[in-house]
Amino acid sequence: AIVPALITHSKKSKINSIAFGILPSQIQPSDAHFNAFSSVGLCLSKNFSPLVLLDRDNLESFVGINLNGLIIKGNAVINFIFELIKQKKSFVEEISELTRTFNIKSYTVLIAAGASLGIYGSLEHILSAILLRPLLRFNFSNSSITYVIIRIPIKLKKILSKNTIELLIANWLKDKVNLKSLQVSEPLYVDSNGDRIDLAVFIGGFDLKEIFSLQKKKIESVKNNAFKKSLIKKEEWEAITKELN
């Protein structure tokens, strides 16, 4: 419930911002799912900041390696994503512009953490691998917007220039999604003796109905109780659910 209040303040102050929402684990109680459902629906119905959705179960099962060779999982994955965003200073402004241009409000992110180019053999193989470990269960084929942050050792700059990366990703996406926009930010080149690549592919435009259909059933009793106690009005709930149907 804090997230809508914070990004409302950012919007009133005319500050570009982005919000992250972590959907509860399937084993969490129904009130946690109700709070998540309501917060996401409210953010989207009010045309707040771009919202990046992640799933707690997928987050906990993800295992990666950072550039220092240390294992990252769970909440450390969030820190990894924030670190990439922090280094790409224009990210929030650029993703906000995509949101306004294409009226895409929600995103998720596919990541590769410390993926060895030597082991995978190519950037295309790394991209294919990230589809096998999504941080949100969603229909990739329904996506239409892609924004990419990539961090690579500077010694790979000759074989992985920005133009080369754009072409590789565009070819990889072809026939997979109905693409309206692909934006690859200027690569973050780092001084490293290894060949590990960090990648964050922000995806938008997918259908939310499939994601929230199970959650909607899970929260039915909590919703009815909220109505009974007049904690939420019918028109408010309709506005929330409209964005998630």
Short mmCIF file of C-alpha atoms in Angstrom, two decimals:
data_model
loop_
_atom_site.label_atom_id
_atom_site.label_comp_id
_atom_site.label_asym_id
_atom_site.label_seq_id
_atom_site.Cartn_x
_atom_site.Cartn_y
_atom_site.Cartn_z
CA ALA A 1 0.00 0.00 0.00
CA ILE A 2 3.00 2.30 0.45
CA VAL A 3 4.02 2.07 -3.21
CA PRO A 4 0.97 3.91 -4.67
CA ALA A 5 1.44 6.74 -2.15
CA LEU A 6 5.13 7.14 -2.98
CA ILE A 7 4.70 7.19 -6.73
CA THR A 8 1.72 9.55 -6.46
CA HIS A 9 4.10 11.97 -4.75
CA SER A 10 6.64 11.50 -7.57
CA LYS A 11 3.98 12.13 -10.20
CA LYS A 12 2.76 15.31 -8.48
CA SER A 13 6.36 16.50 -8.28
CA LYS A 14 6.77 15.71 -12.01
CA ILE A 15 9.62 13.31 -11.25
CA ASN A 16 10.10 10.28 -13.49
CA SER A 17 10.05 7.15 -11.38
CA ILE A 18 9.67 3.40 -11.67
CA ALA A 19 8.15 0.99 -9.16
CA PHE A 20 8.87 -2.67 -8.49
CA GLY A 21 6.18 -5.02 -7.25
CA ILE A 22 6.91 -8.52 -5.92
CA LEU A 23 3.87 -10.80 -6.08
CA PRO A 24 3.46 -13.05 -3.02
CA SER A 25 4.48 -16.68 -2.90
CA GLN A 26 1.71 -19.21 -3.46
CA ILE A 27 2.12 -20.35 0.15
CA GLN A 28 1.52 -16.87 1.59
CA PRO A 29 -1.91 -16.10 3.10
CA SER A 30 -4.76 -14.69 1.03
CA ASP A 31 -4.53 -11.22 2.62
CA ALA A 32 -0.99 -10.84 1.19
CA HIS A 33 -2.37 -11.65 -2.26
CA PHE A 34 -5.24 -9.20 -1.72
CA ASN A 35 -2.82 -6.40 -0.82
CA ALA A 36 -0.66 -7.14 -3.86
CA PHE A 37 -3.64 -7.38 -6.22
CA SER A 38 -5.09 -4.11 -4.91
CA SER A 39 -1.79 -2.21 -5.01
CA VAL A 40 -0.95 -3.32 -8.55
CA GLY A 41 -4.45 -2.57 -9.82
CA LEU A 42 -4.45 0.84 -8.14
CA CYS A 43 -1.06 1.79 -9.58
CA LEU A 44 -2.15 0.82 -13.09
CA SER A 45 -5.61 2.41 -12.86
CA LYS A 46 -4.16 5.76 -11.80
CA ASN A 47 -1.55 5.82 -14.60
CA PHE A 48 1.26 6.01 -12.11
CA SER A 49 4.89 5.17 -12.83
CA PRO A 50 5.94 2.16 -14.93
CA LEU A 51 5.55 -0.95 -12.77
CA VAL A 52 7.98 -3.88 -12.93
CA LEU A 53 6.38 -7.09 -11.69
CA LEU A 54 8.30 -10.00 -10.19
CA ASP A 55 7.13 -13.22 -8.58
CA ARG A 56 8.43 -14.20 -5.13
CA ASP A 57 8.60 -17.93 -5.93
CA ASN A 58 10.52 -17.33 -9.17
CA LEU A 59 12.80 -14.87 -7.42
CA GLU A 60 13.71 -17.36 -4.71
CA SER A 61 14.43 -20.13 -7.22
CA PHE A 62 16.72 -17.98 -9.39
CA VAL A 63 20.46 -18.49 -8.94
CA GLY A 64 23.10 -16.42 -10.71
CA ILE A 65 26.70 -15.27 -10.36
CA ASN A 66 27.87 -11.66 -10.25
CA LEU A 67 31.00 -10.30 -11.94
CA ASN A 68 33.03 -11.16 -8.84
CA GLY A 69 31.98 -14.80 -9.07
CA LEU A 70 29.69 -14.66 -6.02
CA ILE A 71 26.36 -16.48 -6.07
CA ILE A 72 23.24 -14.30 -6.00
CA LYS A 73 19.70 -15.47 -5.25
CA GLY A 74 16.50 -14.22 -3.66
CA ASN A 75 16.63 -10.58 -2.59
CA ALA A 76 20.21 -10.31 -3.86
CA VAL A 77 18.73 -10.59 -7.36
CA ILE A 78 16.79 -7.37 -6.71
CA ASN A 79 20.01 -5.66 -5.65
CA PHE A 80 21.66 -6.92 -8.84
CA ILE A 81 18.88 -5.36 -10.97
CA PHE A 82 19.05 -2.08 -9.02
CA GLU A 83 22.83 -1.99 -9.50
CA LEU A 84 22.43 -2.23 -13.29
CA ILE A 85 19.74 0.47 -13.25
CA LYS A 86 21.90 2.73 -11.09
CA GLN A 87 24.78 2.45 -13.57
CA LYS A 88 22.43 3.22 -16.48
CA LYS A 89 21.52 6.72 -15.33
CA SER A 90 19.11 7.39 -18.22
CA PHE A 91 17.06 4.24 -17.59
CA VAL A 92 14.15 5.71 -15.63
CA GLU A 93 13.71 8.58 -18.07
CA GLU A 94 13.87 6.28 -21.10
CA ILE A 95 11.51 3.60 -19.76
CA SER A 96 9.08 6.36 -18.70
CA GLU A 97 9.14 7.73 -22.25
CA LEU A 98 8.40 4.26 -23.65
CA THR A 99 5.51 3.95 -21.22
CA ARG A 100 3.98 7.25 -22.34
CA THR A 101 4.57 6.61 -26.06
CA PHE A 102 3.10 3.10 -26.21
CA ASN A 103 0.74 3.28 -23.21
CA ILE A 104 2.46 0.27 -21.67
CA LYS A 105 2.18 0.42 -17.89
CA SER A 106 3.54 -2.90 -16.66
CA TYR A 107 6.80 -4.73 -17.26
CA THR A 108 8.84 -7.62 -16.00
CA VAL A 109 12.54 -8.27 -16.38
CA LEU A 110 14.51 -11.26 -17.64
CA ILE A 111 18.08 -11.40 -16.38
CA ALA A 112 21.38 -13.15 -16.90
CA ALA A 113 23.84 -12.75 -14.04
CA GLY A 114 27.46 -13.57 -14.75
CA ALA A 115 26.73 -15.62 -17.88
CA SER A 116 30.01 -16.81 -19.39
CA LEU A 117 30.19 -16.14 -23.12
CA GLY A 118 32.66 -19.00 -23.44
CA ILE A 119 30.30 -21.50 -21.80
CA TYR A 120 27.14 -20.36 -23.59
CA GLY A 121 28.90 -19.85 -26.91
CA SER A 122 26.93 -16.79 -28.02
CA LEU A 123 24.73 -13.93 -26.83
CA GLU A 124 21.77 -15.62 -28.54
CA HIS A 125 22.22 -18.69 -26.32
CA ILE A 126 22.34 -16.47 -23.24
CA LEU A 127 19.10 -14.81 -24.34
CA SER A 128 17.43 -18.19 -24.87
CA ALA A 129 18.56 -19.29 -21.40
CA ILE A 130 16.96 -16.31 -19.64
CA LEU A 131 13.57 -17.37 -21.00
CA LEU A 132 13.91 -20.62 -19.06
CA ARG A 133 14.28 -18.75 -15.74
CA PRO A 134 11.79 -15.85 -15.80
CA LEU A 135 11.23 -13.78 -12.67
CA LEU A 136 7.50 -13.71 -13.46
CA ARG A 137 5.21 -16.30 -15.00
CA PHE A 138 3.91 -14.51 -18.11
CA ASN A 139 3.18 -15.06 -21.79
CA PHE A 140 6.32 -13.84 -23.53
CA SER A 141 4.74 -14.06 -27.00
CA ASN A 142 2.23 -11.32 -26.05
CA SER A 143 5.00 -8.83 -25.29
CA SER A 144 5.59 -5.79 -27.48
CA ILE A 145 8.17 -3.54 -25.75
CA THR A 146 11.77 -4.43 -24.95
CA TYR A 147 14.43 -2.36 -23.18
CA VAL A 148 17.89 -3.86 -22.64
CA ILE A 149 20.69 -3.08 -20.21
CA ILE A 150 23.88 -5.07 -20.78
CA ARG A 151 27.18 -5.05 -18.89
CA ILE A 152 30.17 -6.74 -20.50
CA PRO A 153 33.96 -6.84 -20.11
CA ILE A 154 35.64 -4.13 -22.16
CA LYS A 155 37.80 -6.74 -23.89
CA LEU A 156 34.62 -7.97 -25.65
CA LYS A 157 33.79 -4.52 -27.03
CA LYS A 158 35.06 -5.32 -30.53
CA ILE A 159 32.82 -8.36 -30.94
CA LEU A 160 29.87 -6.96 -28.95
CA SER A 161 29.43 -3.33 -29.96
CA LYS A 162 26.07 -1.65 -29.41
CA ASN A 163 25.10 -2.10 -33.09
CA THR A 164 26.04 -5.78 -32.99
CA ILE A 165 24.06 -6.33 -29.80
CA GLU A 166 20.99 -4.56 -31.24
CA LEU A 167 21.08 -6.71 -34.35
CA LEU A 168 21.55 -9.95 -32.38
CA ILE A 169 18.66 -9.16 -30.03
CA ALA A 170 16.37 -8.01 -32.86
CA ASN A 171 17.00 -11.27 -34.74
CA TRP A 172 16.45 -13.28 -31.57
CA LEU A 173 13.12 -11.55 -30.89
CA LYS A 174 11.91 -11.97 -34.46
CA ASP A 175 9.02 -14.48 -34.67
CA LYS A 176 8.91 -14.66 -30.85
CA VAL A 177 6.98 -11.45 -30.10
CA ASN A 178 4.89 -8.82 -31.88
CA LEU A 179 7.55 -6.17 -31.33
CA LYS A 180 6.65 -2.47 -31.40
CA SER A 181 9.84 -1.13 -29.88
CA LEU A 182 13.32 -2.45 -29.07
CA GLN A 183 15.67 -0.15 -27.20
CA VAL A 184 19.19 -1.30 -26.36
CA SER A 185 20.97 1.15 -24.10
CA GLU A 186 24.65 1.95 -24.52
CA PRO A 187 26.51 -1.10 -23.14
CA LEU A 188 28.18 -0.80 -19.75
CA TYR A 189 31.77 -1.85 -20.41
CA VAL A 190 33.72 -2.91 -17.32
CA ASP A 191 37.36 -3.70 -16.70
CA SER A 192 37.34 -7.47 -16.20
CA ASN A 193 39.61 -10.34 -17.21
CA GLY A 194 36.68 -12.72 -17.49
CA ASP A 195 33.97 -13.17 -20.11
CA ARG A 196 30.90 -12.90 -17.88
CA ILE A 197 27.94 -10.90 -19.15
CA ASP A 198 25.20 -9.26 -17.06
CA LEU A 199 21.92 -8.67 -18.82
CA ALA A 200 18.56 -7.14 -17.89
CA VAL A 201 15.83 -7.35 -20.53
CA PHE A 202 12.76 -5.33 -19.50
CA ILE A 203 9.64 -6.66 -21.23
CA GLY A 204 6.29 -4.88 -21.50
CA GLY A 205 2.93 -5.28 -23.18
CA PHE A 206 2.07 -8.81 -22.05
CA ASP A 207 -1.39 -9.87 -20.86
CA LEU A 208 -1.97 -9.47 -17.12
CA LYS A 209 -5.18 -11.52 -17.03
CA GLU A 210 -3.37 -14.86 -16.97
CA ILE A 211 -1.05 -13.69 -14.21
CA PHE A 212 -3.79 -12.49 -11.87
CA SER A 213 -6.57 -15.00 -12.62
CA LEU A 214 -5.44 -17.45 -9.90
CA GLN A 215 -4.79 -14.64 -7.46
CA LYS A 216 -8.29 -13.29 -8.06
CA LYS A 217 -9.79 -16.59 -6.89
CA LYS A 218 -7.45 -16.68 -3.90
CA ILE A 219 -8.56 -13.26 -2.61
CA GLU A 220 -12.33 -13.70 -3.04
CA SER A 221 -13.09 -14.19 0.66
CA VAL A 222 -10.85 -11.27 1.72
CA LYS A 223 -12.48 -9.03 -0.89
CA ASN A 224 -15.99 -9.96 0.26
CA ASN A 225 -15.01 -9.22 3.86
CA ALA A 226 -13.62 -5.82 2.82
CA PHE A 227 -16.91 -5.02 1.08
CA LYS A 228 -18.89 -6.14 4.12
CA LYS A 229 -16.88 -3.84 6.39
CA SER A 230 -17.06 -0.98 3.85
CA LEU A 231 -13.28 -0.90 3.61
CA ILE A 232 -13.50 -0.54 -0.15
CA LYS A 233 -16.18 0.80 -2.47
CA LYS A 234 -17.56 -1.14 -5.43
CA GLU A 235 -16.49 1.49 -7.99
CA GLU A 236 -12.96 1.55 -6.54
CA TRP A 237 -12.72 -2.22 -6.83
CA GLU A 238 -14.04 -2.16 -10.39
CA ALA A 239 -11.35 0.35 -11.37
CA ILE A 240 -8.68 -1.86 -9.80
CA THR A 241 -9.85 -5.10 -11.40
CA LYS A 242 -10.36 -3.50 -14.83
CA GLU A 243 -6.59 -3.17 -15.26
CA LEU A 244 -5.99 -6.81 -14.33
CA ASN A 245 -8.71 -8.46 -16.44
#
